[in-house]
Amino acid sequence: MNNFNGRKILAYITVYEDKAASLKCLEAIKLQTVSVDRILIVDNSAQQLLGDSDSSSTLIYHFPSNVGISRGLTLALERGLRENYDFLWAFDQDSVPNIDCLADLLEEYYSLIAKKYRVGIIAPIAFDSRSQLVIGGVNFKNDKFVHHKHNKFENIYECDAPITSGSLINLAAARLIDLPVSDLFIDGIDFDYGLTFKKKGFRNFVVTKAKLEHNYGIPINISILNFSWVFQSCSSLRYYYSCRNTTYLVLNYANGFYKVTAFFHRIKTTLLKILAIILFESDSKLEKVYACILGTYHGLVNKLGKTW
């Protein structure tokens, strides 16, 4: 049992082919000033990375076929709900929370509850130490997802969806909504799940004093004249699912005429991504371009599942 108002907390990590990152994330969770009750790991690697734990506080599911983030998160939510946990604290393997991250999230959660807010998800601010980029929560605006602009003077802000990693999910609220869409596989699960909470009247927040170091792609710093930009290099698989799921979701959430503008915005975004791949990627350019085109097409025709 943890020592924060007697609440039960289940932590969850999705791991895939990176033992060092997985161990670092696991250790950071264990070192929190507020302890979790159990850690559930879904290992999607071909060979199990961490071995079977000899501790009852850590449970490992191994899926060499790779069930993705969406199915892994669903398994964790199902177990948390079945065993009457109060919160699920979700992680990707490439994330490291600060030692007091969980305590900061719980403090803000109970402050919001005292003010009669219906909280679905409360999450830390995520940053990439390699590029110094802050990865904000997202809001859906008419025909696109827009990241919240970081403001260092902002202690907490509301958004439609924080990123999955580091999110503390209120399981009492999760009982009242649908589980994540498993057919998304990876990428965009956070967008959809956060909006699912919102549609049921719950609110999602990012706490800026709660810190999470999170690696997103491989940052490449681009400087042209007075213009500076960080390009995030990804695998072909990641490009495919990012293009597919974002396209599918914006067309699903847009209404009326905005479905038309969403279509053209996704075509423009894909073309710009392809241009960036051609200019800045160092390998597998043709495969990555193909992944963007195919992913966008599959998003337009609603072809989901594990398709890459």
PDB file of C-alpha atoms in Angstrom:
ATOM      1  CA  MET A   1       0.000   0.000   0.000  1.00  0.00           C
ATOM      2  CA  ASN A   2       1.340   3.429  -0.869  1.00  0.00           C
ATOM      3  CA  ASN A   3       1.569   6.230   1.664  1.00  0.00           C
ATOM      4  CA  PHE A   4      -0.560   8.902  -0.029  1.00  0.00           C
ATOM      5  CA  ASN A   5      -4.036   8.852   1.508  1.00  0.00           C
ATOM      6  CA  GLY A   6      -4.172   5.065   1.241  1.00  0.00           C
ATOM      7  CA  ARG A   7      -4.670   5.113  -2.527  1.00  0.00           C
ATOM      8  CA  LYS A   8      -3.712   2.080  -4.629  1.00  0.00           C
ATOM      9  CA  ILE A   9      -1.548   2.854  -7.661  1.00  0.00           C
ATOM     10  CA  LEU A  10      -0.643   0.495 -10.484  1.00  0.00           C
ATOM     11  CA  ALA A  11       2.278   1.591 -12.665  1.00  0.00           C
ATOM     12  CA  TYR A  12       2.528   0.340 -16.229  1.00  0.00           C
ATOM     13  CA  ILE A  13       5.408   0.307 -18.750  1.00  0.00           C
ATOM     14  CA  THR A  14       5.390  -0.708 -22.411  1.00  0.00           C
ATOM     15  CA  VAL A  15       8.855  -2.020 -23.356  1.00  0.00           C
ATOM     16  CA  TYR A  16      10.272  -2.928 -26.742  1.00  0.00           C
ATOM     17  CA  GLU A  17      13.815  -4.009 -27.661  1.00  0.00           C
ATOM     18  CA  ASP A  18      15.662  -1.574 -25.355  1.00  0.00           C
ATOM     19  CA  LYS A  19      16.716  -3.144 -22.071  1.00  0.00           C
ATOM     20  CA  ALA A  20      18.783  -0.195 -20.823  1.00  0.00           C
ATOM     21  CA  ALA A  21      15.927   2.299 -21.284  1.00  0.00           C
ATOM     22  CA  SER A  22      13.423  -0.110 -19.743  1.00  0.00           C
ATOM     23  CA  LEU A  23      15.555  -0.621 -16.631  1.00  0.00           C
ATOM     24  CA  LYS A  24      16.087   3.122 -16.263  1.00  0.00           C
ATOM     25  CA  CYS A  25      12.346   3.776 -16.402  1.00  0.00           C
ATOM     26  CA  LEU A  26      11.628   0.937 -13.975  1.00  0.00           C
ATOM     27  CA  GLU A  27      14.201   2.176 -11.485  1.00  0.00           C
ATOM     28  CA  ALA A  28      12.837   5.745 -11.634  1.00  0.00           C
ATOM     29  CA  ILE A  29       9.356   4.480 -10.778  1.00  0.00           C
ATOM     30  CA  LYS A  30      10.697   2.467  -7.838  1.00  0.00           C
ATOM     31  CA  LEU A  31      12.567   5.516  -6.488  1.00  0.00           C
ATOM     32  CA  GLN A  32       9.490   7.777  -6.282  1.00  0.00           C
ATOM     33  CA  THR A  33       8.881   9.541  -2.986  1.00  0.00           C
ATOM     34  CA  VAL A  34       5.366   8.117  -3.144  1.00  0.00           C
ATOM     35  CA  SER A  35       5.509   4.401  -3.777  1.00  0.00           C
ATOM     36  CA  VAL A  36       3.339   2.527  -6.253  1.00  0.00           C
ATOM     37  CA  ASP A  37       1.723  -0.731  -5.185  1.00  0.00           C
ATOM     38  CA  ARG A  38       2.606  -2.777  -8.255  1.00  0.00           C
ATOM     39  CA  ILE A  39       4.343  -2.409 -11.620  1.00  0.00           C
ATOM     40  CA  LEU A  40       2.945  -4.158 -14.672  1.00  0.00           C
ATOM     41  CA  ILE A  41       5.244  -4.472 -17.701  1.00  0.00           C
ATOM     42  CA  VAL A  42       4.108  -5.390 -21.204  1.00  0.00           C
ATOM     43  CA  ASP A  43       7.185  -6.552 -23.107  1.00  0.00           C
ATOM     44  CA  ASN A  44       6.675  -6.519 -26.878  1.00  0.00           C
ATOM     45  CA  SER A  45      10.250  -7.603 -27.661  1.00  0.00           C
ATOM     46  CA  ALA A  46      11.047 -10.716 -29.673  1.00  0.00           C
ATOM     47  CA  GLN A  47      13.029 -12.032 -26.690  1.00  0.00           C
ATOM     48  CA  GLN A  48      11.913 -11.095 -23.175  1.00  0.00           C
ATOM     49  CA  LEU A  49      14.120  -8.211 -22.032  1.00  0.00           C
ATOM     50  CA  LEU A  50      13.893  -8.167 -18.270  1.00  0.00           C
ATOM     51  CA  GLY A  51      13.339 -11.796 -17.263  1.00  0.00           C
ATOM     52  CA  ASP A  52      10.672 -12.904 -14.816  1.00  0.00           C
ATOM     53  CA  SER A  53      10.644 -10.797 -11.681  1.00  0.00           C
ATOM     54  CA  ASP A  54      11.173 -12.486  -8.331  1.00  0.00           C
ATOM     55  CA  SER A  55       9.104  -9.757  -6.695  1.00  0.00           C
ATOM     56  CA  SER A  56       5.330  -9.927  -6.327  1.00  0.00           C
ATOM     57  CA  SER A  57       5.260  -6.161  -6.856  1.00  0.00           C
ATOM     58  CA  THR A  58       6.363  -6.504 -10.500  1.00  0.00           C
ATOM     59  CA  LEU A  59       4.411  -8.456 -13.104  1.00  0.00           C
ATOM     60  CA  ILE A  60       5.671  -9.037 -16.670  1.00  0.00           C
ATOM     61  CA  TYR A  61       3.583  -9.995 -19.701  1.00  0.00           C
ATOM     62  CA  HIS A  62       5.639 -11.026 -22.727  1.00  0.00           C
ATOM     63  CA  PHE A  63       4.133 -10.668 -26.215  1.00  0.00           C
ATOM     64  CA  PRO A  64       6.798 -11.512 -28.837  1.00  0.00           C
ATOM     65  CA  SER A  65       4.196 -10.867 -31.552  1.00  0.00           C
ATOM     66  CA  ASN A  66       4.098  -7.204 -30.370  1.00  0.00           C
ATOM     67  CA  VAL A  67       0.596  -6.147 -29.334  1.00  0.00           C
ATOM     68  CA  GLY A  68       1.509  -2.464 -29.449  1.00  0.00           C
ATOM     69  CA  ILE A  69       0.961   0.344 -26.979  1.00  0.00           C
ATOM     70  CA  SER A  70      -2.820   0.465 -27.336  1.00  0.00           C
ATOM     71  CA  ARG A  71      -3.390  -3.183 -26.428  1.00  0.00           C
ATOM     72  CA  GLY A  72      -0.789  -3.042 -23.666  1.00  0.00           C
ATOM     73  CA  LEU A  73      -2.460  -0.003 -22.116  1.00  0.00           C
ATOM     74  CA  THR A  74      -5.822  -1.743 -22.358  1.00  0.00           C
ATOM     75  CA  LEU A  75      -4.458  -4.805 -20.538  1.00  0.00           C
ATOM     76  CA  ALA A  76      -3.114  -2.578 -17.766  1.00  0.00           C
ATOM     77  CA  LEU A  77      -6.398  -0.681 -17.465  1.00  0.00           C
ATOM     78  CA  GLU A  78      -8.373  -3.915 -17.342  1.00  0.00           C
ATOM     79  CA  ARG A  79      -6.181  -5.278 -14.544  1.00  0.00           C
ATOM     80  CA  GLY A  80      -6.297  -2.017 -12.614  1.00  0.00           C
ATOM     81  CA  LEU A  81     -10.089  -1.900 -12.837  1.00  0.00           C
ATOM     82  CA  ARG A  82     -10.496  -5.575 -11.988  1.00  0.00           C
ATOM     83  CA  GLU A  83      -8.295  -5.304  -8.892  1.00  0.00           C
ATOM     84  CA  ASN A  84      -9.801  -2.007  -7.731  1.00  0.00           C
ATOM     85  CA  TYR A  85      -6.767   0.236  -8.084  1.00  0.00           C
ATOM     86  CA  ASP A  86      -7.414   3.963  -7.819  1.00  0.00           C
ATOM     87  CA  PHE A  87      -4.893   5.069 -10.438  1.00  0.00           C
ATOM     88  CA  LEU A  88      -2.937   3.722 -13.381  1.00  0.00           C
ATOM     89  CA  TRP A  89       0.388   5.500 -13.962  1.00  0.00           C
ATOM     90  CA  ALA A  90       1.371   4.791 -17.575  1.00  0.00           C
ATOM     91  CA  PHE A  91       4.822   4.897 -19.190  1.00  0.00           C
ATOM     92  CA  ASP A  92       6.729   4.340 -22.392  1.00  0.00           C
ATOM     93  CA  GLN A  93      10.153   2.765 -21.787  1.00  0.00           C
ATOM     94  CA  ASP A  94      12.028   5.889 -22.905  1.00  0.00           C
ATOM     95  CA  SER A  95      10.654   8.059 -20.092  1.00  0.00           C
ATOM     96  CA  VAL A  96      12.178   8.896 -16.710  1.00  0.00           C
ATOM     97  CA  PRO A  97      10.059  10.724 -14.109  1.00  0.00           C
ATOM     98  CA  ASN A  98      11.682  12.995 -11.536  1.00  0.00           C
ATOM     99  CA  ILE A  99      11.815  11.474  -8.066  1.00  0.00           C
ATOM    100  CA  ASP A 100       8.853  13.525  -6.782  1.00  0.00           C
ATOM    101  CA  CYS A 101       6.827  13.377  -9.994  1.00  0.00           C
ATOM    102  CA  LEU A 102       4.083  11.127  -8.621  1.00  0.00           C
ATOM    103  CA  ALA A 103       3.795  13.133  -5.406  1.00  0.00           C
ATOM    104  CA  ASP A 104       3.365  16.351  -7.417  1.00  0.00           C
ATOM    105  CA  LEU A 105       0.671  14.759  -9.599  1.00  0.00           C
ATOM    106  CA  LEU A 106      -1.277  13.435  -6.616  1.00  0.00           C
ATOM    107  CA  GLU A 107      -1.042  16.760  -4.795  1.00  0.00           C
ATOM    108  CA  GLU A 108      -2.536  18.609  -7.766  1.00  0.00           C
ATOM    109  CA  TYR A 109      -5.117  15.875  -8.360  1.00  0.00           C
ATOM    110  CA  TYR A 110      -6.522  16.154  -4.841  1.00  0.00           C
ATOM    111  CA  SER A 111      -6.442  19.943  -5.046  1.00  0.00           C
ATOM    112  CA  LEU A 112      -8.574  19.787  -8.206  1.00  0.00           C
ATOM    113  CA  ILE A 113     -10.930  17.218  -6.674  1.00  0.00           C
ATOM    114  CA  ALA A 114     -11.416  19.499  -3.657  1.00  0.00           C
ATOM    115  CA  LYS A 115     -12.534  22.197  -6.110  1.00  0.00           C
ATOM    116  CA  LYS A 116     -15.113  19.759  -7.552  1.00  0.00           C
ATOM    117  CA  TYR A 117     -13.285  19.147 -10.842  1.00  0.00           C
ATOM    118  CA  ARG A 118     -14.013  15.824 -12.547  1.00  0.00           C
ATOM    119  CA  VAL A 119     -10.449  14.762 -13.380  1.00  0.00           C
ATOM    120  CA  GLY A 120      -9.792  12.057 -15.957  1.00  0.00           C
ATOM    121  CA  ILE A 121      -6.035  12.295 -16.513  1.00  0.00           C
ATOM    122  CA  ILE A 122      -3.356  14.371 -14.811  1.00  0.00           C
ATOM    123  CA  ALA A 123       0.135  14.305 -16.301  1.00  0.00           C
ATOM    124  CA  PRO A 124       3.627  15.798 -15.874  1.00  0.00           C
ATOM    125  CA  ILE A 125       5.330  18.129 -18.304  1.00  0.00           C
ATOM    126  CA  ALA A 126       7.435  16.056 -20.701  1.00  0.00           C
ATOM    127  CA  PHE A 127      10.745  17.317 -22.059  1.00  0.00           C
ATOM    128  CA  ASP A 128      13.488  15.941 -24.274  1.00  0.00           C
ATOM    129  CA  SER A 129      16.872  16.754 -22.704  1.00  0.00           C
ATOM    130  CA  ARG A 130      18.656  16.214 -26.031  1.00  0.00           C
ATOM    131  CA  SER A 131      16.800  19.004 -27.818  1.00  0.00           C
ATOM    132  CA  GLN A 132      15.369  20.874 -24.793  1.00  0.00           C
ATOM    133  CA  LEU A 133      11.957  20.632 -26.421  1.00  0.00           C
ATOM    134  CA  VAL A 134       8.915  20.532 -24.160  1.00  0.00           C
ATOM    135  CA  ILE A 135       6.230  18.106 -25.321  1.00  0.00           C
ATOM    136  CA  GLY A 136       2.942  19.692 -24.355  1.00  0.00           C
ATOM    137  CA  GLY A 137      -0.532  18.277 -24.178  1.00  0.00           C
ATOM    138  CA  VAL A 138      -2.708  18.592 -27.269  1.00  0.00           C
ATOM    139  CA  ASN A 139      -6.043  20.190 -28.068  1.00  0.00           C
ATOM    140  CA  PHE A 140      -8.266  19.389 -31.009  1.00  0.00           C
ATOM    141  CA  LYS A 141      -9.068  22.588 -32.916  1.00  0.00           C
ATOM    142  CA  ASN A 142     -11.712  22.149 -35.614  1.00  0.00           C
ATOM    143  CA  ASP A 143      -9.629  20.073 -38.038  1.00  0.00           C
ATOM    144  CA  LYS A 144      -6.256  19.412 -36.408  1.00  0.00           C
ATOM    145  CA  PHE A 145      -4.414  18.563 -33.183  1.00  0.00           C
ATOM    146  CA  VAL A 146      -2.465  21.502 -31.769  1.00  0.00           C
ATOM    147  CA  HIS A 147       0.182  21.184 -29.057  1.00  0.00           C
ATOM    148  CA  HIS A 148      -0.138  23.498 -26.085  1.00  0.00           C
ATOM    149  CA  LYS A 149       2.615  26.134 -26.100  1.00  0.00           C
ATOM    150  CA  HIS A 150       4.837  25.844 -23.065  1.00  0.00           C
ATOM    151  CA  ASN A 151       4.699  28.750 -20.617  1.00  0.00           C
ATOM    152  CA  LYS A 152       7.260  28.556 -17.803  1.00  0.00           C
ATOM    153  CA  PHE A 153       5.031  30.706 -15.577  1.00  0.00           C
ATOM    154  CA  GLU A 154       2.102  28.303 -15.899  1.00  0.00           C
ATOM    155  CA  ASN A 155       1.775  25.876 -12.963  1.00  0.00           C
ATOM    156  CA  ILE A 156      -0.998  23.761 -14.415  1.00  0.00           C
ATOM    157  CA  TYR A 157      -3.052  23.830 -17.595  1.00  0.00           C
ATOM    158  CA  GLU A 158      -5.980  21.982 -19.052  1.00  0.00           C
ATOM    159  CA  CYS A 159      -5.803  20.188 -22.394  1.00  0.00           C
ATOM    160  CA  ASP A 160      -7.772  17.654 -24.390  1.00  0.00           C
ATOM    161  CA  ALA A 161      -5.052  15.015 -24.090  1.00  0.00           C
ATOM    162  CA  PRO A 162      -1.645  14.749 -22.378  1.00  0.00           C
ATOM    163  CA  ILE A 163       0.855  12.319 -23.884  1.00  0.00           C
ATOM    164  CA  THR A 164       0.374   8.773 -22.597  1.00  0.00           C
ATOM    165  CA  SER A 165       3.768   8.469 -20.916  1.00  0.00           C
ATOM    166  CA  GLY A 166       3.632   9.829 -17.378  1.00  0.00           C
ATOM    167  CA  SER A 167      -0.157  10.123 -17.379  1.00  0.00           C
ATOM    168  CA  LEU A 168      -1.856   9.336 -14.077  1.00  0.00           C
ATOM    169  CA  ILE A 169      -5.257   7.942 -15.034  1.00  0.00           C
ATOM    170  CA  ASN A 170      -8.146   8.149 -12.589  1.00  0.00           C
ATOM    171  CA  LEU A 171      -9.589   4.636 -12.721  1.00  0.00           C
ATOM    172  CA  ALA A 172     -12.912   5.671 -11.182  1.00  0.00           C
ATOM    173  CA  ALA A 173     -13.372   7.842 -14.273  1.00  0.00           C
ATOM    174  CA  ALA A 174     -11.951   5.165 -16.584  1.00  0.00           C
ATOM    175  CA  ARG A 175     -14.748   2.813 -15.476  1.00  0.00           C
ATOM    176  CA  LEU A 176     -17.247   5.162 -17.108  1.00  0.00           C
ATOM    177  CA  ILE A 177     -15.647   5.419 -20.564  1.00  0.00           C
ATOM    178  CA  ASP A 178     -14.550   3.108 -23.348  1.00  0.00           C
ATOM    179  CA  LEU A 179     -11.136   1.462 -23.257  1.00  0.00           C
ATOM    180  CA  PRO A 180      -8.483   2.682 -25.748  1.00  0.00           C
ATOM    181  CA  VAL A 181      -8.926   1.640 -29.372  1.00  0.00           C
ATOM    182  CA  SER A 182      -6.593  -1.357 -29.704  1.00  0.00           C
ATOM    183  CA  ASP A 183      -6.552  -1.100 -33.512  1.00  0.00           C
ATOM    184  CA  LEU A 184      -4.550   2.142 -33.303  1.00  0.00           C
ATOM    185  CA  PHE A 185      -1.582  -0.083 -32.281  1.00  0.00           C
ATOM    186  CA  ILE A 186       0.887   2.762 -31.578  1.00  0.00           C
ATOM    187  CA  ASP A 187       0.734   6.556 -31.867  1.00  0.00           C
ATOM    188  CA  GLY A 188      -2.291   8.742 -31.297  1.00  0.00           C
ATOM    189  CA  ILE A 189      -3.711   6.551 -28.540  1.00  0.00           C
ATOM    190  CA  ASP A 190      -3.261   9.438 -26.103  1.00  0.00           C
ATOM    191  CA  PHE A 191      -5.149  11.862 -28.398  1.00  0.00           C
ATOM    192  CA  ASP A 192      -8.141   9.560 -28.676  1.00  0.00           C
ATOM    193  CA  TYR A 193      -8.226   8.412 -25.054  1.00  0.00           C
ATOM    194  CA  GLY A 194      -8.011  11.936 -23.679  1.00  0.00           C
ATOM    195  CA  LEU A 195     -10.868  13.080 -25.895  1.00  0.00           C
ATOM    196  CA  THR A 196     -12.891  10.048 -24.815  1.00  0.00           C
ATOM    197  CA  PHE A 197     -12.631  11.308 -21.225  1.00  0.00           C
ATOM    198  CA  LYS A 198     -13.595  14.811 -22.340  1.00  0.00           C
ATOM    199  CA  LYS A 199     -16.700  13.601 -24.165  1.00  0.00           C
ATOM    200  CA  LYS A 200     -17.909  12.107 -20.881  1.00  0.00           C
ATOM    201  CA  GLY A 201     -17.441  15.375 -19.020  1.00  0.00           C
ATOM    202  CA  PHE A 202     -14.027  14.699 -17.453  1.00  0.00           C
ATOM    203  CA  ARG A 203     -11.093  17.121 -17.658  1.00  0.00           C
ATOM    204  CA  ASN A 204      -7.414  16.466 -18.296  1.00  0.00           C
ATOM    205  CA  PHE A 205      -4.486  18.479 -16.936  1.00  0.00           C
ATOM    206  CA  VAL A 206      -0.720  18.891 -17.217  1.00  0.00           C
ATOM    207  CA  VAL A 207       1.219  19.835 -14.077  1.00  0.00           C
ATOM    208  CA  THR A 208       4.358  21.748 -15.034  1.00  0.00           C
ATOM    209  CA  LYS A 209       6.208  21.246 -11.743  1.00  0.00           C
ATOM    210  CA  ALA A 210       5.947  17.480 -12.250  1.00  0.00           C
ATOM    211  CA  LYS A 211       8.789  16.604 -14.647  1.00  0.00           C
ATOM    212  CA  LEU A 212       9.230  13.711 -17.046  1.00  0.00           C
ATOM    213  CA  GLU A 213      12.256  13.259 -19.291  1.00  0.00           C
ATOM    214  CA  HIS A 214      10.989  11.684 -22.500  1.00  0.00           C
ATOM    215  CA  ASN A 215      12.856  10.773 -25.692  1.00  0.00           C
ATOM    216  CA  TYR A 216      10.799  11.392 -28.802  1.00  0.00           C
ATOM    217  CA  GLY A 217      12.451  10.305 -32.024  1.00  0.00           C
ATOM    218  CA  ILE A 218      16.001  11.417 -32.826  1.00  0.00           C
ATOM    219  CA  PRO A 219      16.253  15.229 -32.791  1.00  0.00           C
ATOM    220  CA  ILE A 220      18.124  16.908 -35.643  1.00  0.00           C
ATOM    221  CA  ASN A 221      18.776  20.630 -35.203  1.00  0.00           C
ATOM    222  CA  ILE A 222      18.161  22.599 -38.400  1.00  0.00           C
ATOM    223  CA  SER A 223      19.340  26.191 -38.833  1.00  0.00           C
ATOM    224  CA  ILE A 224      18.731  28.110 -42.056  1.00  0.00           C
ATOM    225  CA  LEU A 225      19.465  31.859 -41.947  1.00  0.00           C
ATOM    226  CA  ASN A 226      17.446  33.113 -38.942  1.00  0.00           C
ATOM    227  CA  PHE A 227      15.187  30.086 -38.863  1.00  0.00           C
ATOM    228  CA  SER A 228      15.820  27.310 -36.311  1.00  0.00           C
ATOM    229  CA  TRP A 229      13.870  24.090 -36.086  1.00  0.00           C
ATOM    230  CA  VAL A 230      14.218  20.662 -34.494  1.00  0.00           C
ATOM    231  CA  PHE A 231      13.353  17.852 -36.898  1.00  0.00           C
ATOM    232  CA  GLN A 232      12.344  14.592 -35.206  1.00  0.00           C
ATOM    233  CA  SER A 233      13.757  11.639 -37.133  1.00  0.00           C
ATOM    234  CA  CYS A 234      11.761   8.410 -36.709  1.00  0.00           C
ATOM    235  CA  SER A 235      11.645   4.857 -37.984  1.00  0.00           C
ATOM    236  CA  SER A 236       9.522   3.957 -41.005  1.00  0.00           C
ATOM    237  CA  LEU A 237       7.141   2.149 -38.669  1.00  0.00           C
ATOM    238  CA  ARG A 238       6.664   5.268 -36.552  1.00  0.00           C
ATOM    239  CA  TYR A 239       6.109   7.474 -39.611  1.00  0.00           C
ATOM    240  CA  TYR A 240       3.483   5.056 -40.887  1.00  0.00           C
ATOM    241  CA  TYR A 241       1.429   4.877 -37.693  1.00  0.00           C
ATOM    242  CA  SER A 242       1.784   8.596 -36.974  1.00  0.00           C
ATOM    243  CA  CYS A 243       0.446   9.524 -40.411  1.00  0.00           C
ATOM    244  CA  ARG A 244      -2.256   6.858 -40.381  1.00  0.00           C
ATOM    245  CA  ASN A 245      -3.639   7.401 -36.901  1.00  0.00           C
ATOM    246  CA  THR A 246      -3.528  11.196 -36.940  1.00  0.00           C
ATOM    247  CA  THR A 247      -5.315  11.226 -40.300  1.00  0.00           C
ATOM    248  CA  TYR A 248      -7.933   8.770 -39.068  1.00  0.00           C
ATOM    249  CA  LEU A 249      -8.535  10.654 -35.821  1.00  0.00           C
ATOM    250  CA  VAL A 250      -8.832  14.175 -37.228  1.00  0.00           C
ATOM    251  CA  LEU A 251     -11.335  13.016 -39.833  1.00  0.00           C
ATOM    252  CA  ASN A 252     -13.227  11.166 -37.110  1.00  0.00           C
ATOM    253  CA  TYR A 253     -13.383  14.170 -34.772  1.00  0.00           C
ATOM    254  CA  ALA A 254     -13.917  16.931 -37.362  1.00  0.00           C
ATOM    255  CA  ASN A 255     -17.506  17.928 -38.069  1.00  0.00           C
ATOM    256  CA  GLY A 256     -19.252  19.343 -41.112  1.00  0.00           C
ATOM    257  CA  PHE A 257     -17.108  21.474 -43.403  1.00  0.00           C
ATOM    258  CA  TYR A 258     -14.126  20.891 -41.131  1.00  0.00           C
ATOM    259  CA  LYS A 259     -13.916  17.329 -42.456  1.00  0.00           C
ATOM    260  CA  VAL A 260     -12.986  18.871 -45.811  1.00  0.00           C
ATOM    261  CA  THR A 261     -10.378  21.197 -44.315  1.00  0.00           C
ATOM    262  CA  ALA A 262      -9.054  18.307 -42.191  1.00  0.00           C
ATOM    263  CA  PHE A 263      -8.547  16.248 -45.362  1.00  0.00           C
ATOM    264  CA  PHE A 264      -6.529  18.986 -47.065  1.00  0.00           C
ATOM    265  CA  HIS A 265      -4.577  19.748 -43.892  1.00  0.00           C
ATOM    266  CA  ARG A 266      -3.518  16.103 -43.607  1.00  0.00           C
ATOM    267  CA  ILE A 267      -2.418  16.037 -47.259  1.00  0.00           C
ATOM    268  CA  LYS A 268      -0.378  19.202 -46.705  1.00  0.00           C
ATOM    269  CA  THR A 269       1.156  17.838 -43.490  1.00  0.00           C
ATOM    270  CA  THR A 270       2.132  14.584 -45.190  1.00  0.00           C
ATOM    271  CA  LEU A 271       3.751  16.421 -48.114  1.00  0.00           C
ATOM    272  CA  LEU A 272       5.748  18.621 -45.728  1.00  0.00           C
ATOM    273  CA  LYS A 273       6.846  15.548 -43.775  1.00  0.00           C
ATOM    274  CA  ILE A 274       7.968  13.871 -46.987  1.00  0.00           C
ATOM    275  CA  LEU A 275       9.956  16.976 -47.952  1.00  0.00           C
ATOM    276  CA  ALA A 276      11.628  16.994 -44.532  1.00  0.00           C
ATOM    277  CA  ILE A 277      12.480  13.284 -44.877  1.00  0.00           C
ATOM    278  CA  ILE A 278      14.083  13.886 -48.263  1.00  0.00           C
ATOM    279  CA  LEU A 279      16.093  16.843 -46.984  1.00  0.00           C
ATOM    280  CA  PHE A 280      17.108  15.731 -43.502  1.00  0.00           C
ATOM    281  CA  GLU A 281      16.857  11.961 -43.037  1.00  0.00           C
ATOM    282  CA  SER A 282      20.133  10.085 -43.434  1.00  0.00           C
ATOM    283  CA  ASP A 283      18.863   6.589 -44.285  1.00  0.00           C
ATOM    284  CA  SER A 284      15.863   4.623 -45.626  1.00  0.00           C
ATOM    285  CA  LYS A 285      14.442   7.731 -47.270  1.00  0.00           C
ATOM    286  CA  LEU A 286      12.330   5.918 -49.845  1.00  0.00           C
ATOM    287  CA  GLU A 287      10.893   3.534 -47.273  1.00  0.00           C
ATOM    288  CA  LYS A 288      10.032   6.408 -44.937  1.00  0.00           C
ATOM    289  CA  VAL A 289       8.391   8.393 -47.741  1.00  0.00           C
ATOM    290  CA  TYR A 290       6.371   5.302 -48.660  1.00  0.00           C
ATOM    291  CA  ALA A 291       5.395   4.841 -44.994  1.00  0.00           C
ATOM    292  CA  CYS A 292       4.007   8.397 -44.863  1.00  0.00           C
ATOM    293  CA  ILE A 293       2.030   7.979 -48.095  1.00  0.00           C
ATOM    294  CA  LEU A 294       0.644   4.554 -47.189  1.00  0.00           C
ATOM    295  CA  GLY A 295      -0.141   5.606 -43.620  1.00  0.00           C
ATOM    296  CA  THR A 296      -2.045   8.685 -44.770  1.00  0.00           C
ATOM    297  CA  TYR A 297      -3.994   6.632 -47.315  1.00  0.00           C
ATOM    298  CA  HIS A 298      -4.892   3.982 -44.731  1.00  0.00           C
ATOM    299  CA  GLY A 299      -6.038   6.730 -42.367  1.00  0.00           C
ATOM    300  CA  LEU A 300      -8.289   8.157 -45.062  1.00  0.00           C
ATOM    301  CA  VAL A 301      -9.919   4.767 -45.742  1.00  0.00           C
ATOM    302  CA  ASN A 302     -10.109   3.761 -42.040  1.00  0.00           C
ATOM    303  CA  LYS A 303      -7.752   0.805 -42.353  1.00  0.00           C
ATOM    304  CA  LEU A 304      -6.557   0.220 -38.801  1.00  0.00           C
ATOM    305  CA  GLY A 305      -4.864  -2.612 -36.923  1.00  0.00           C
ATOM    306  CA  LYS A 306      -1.280  -3.858 -37.034  1.00  0.00           C
ATOM    307  CA  THR A 307      -0.698  -3.170 -40.720  1.00  0.00           C
ATOM    308  CA  TRP A 308       3.023  -2.303 -40.964  1.00  0.00           C
TER     309      TRP A 308
END
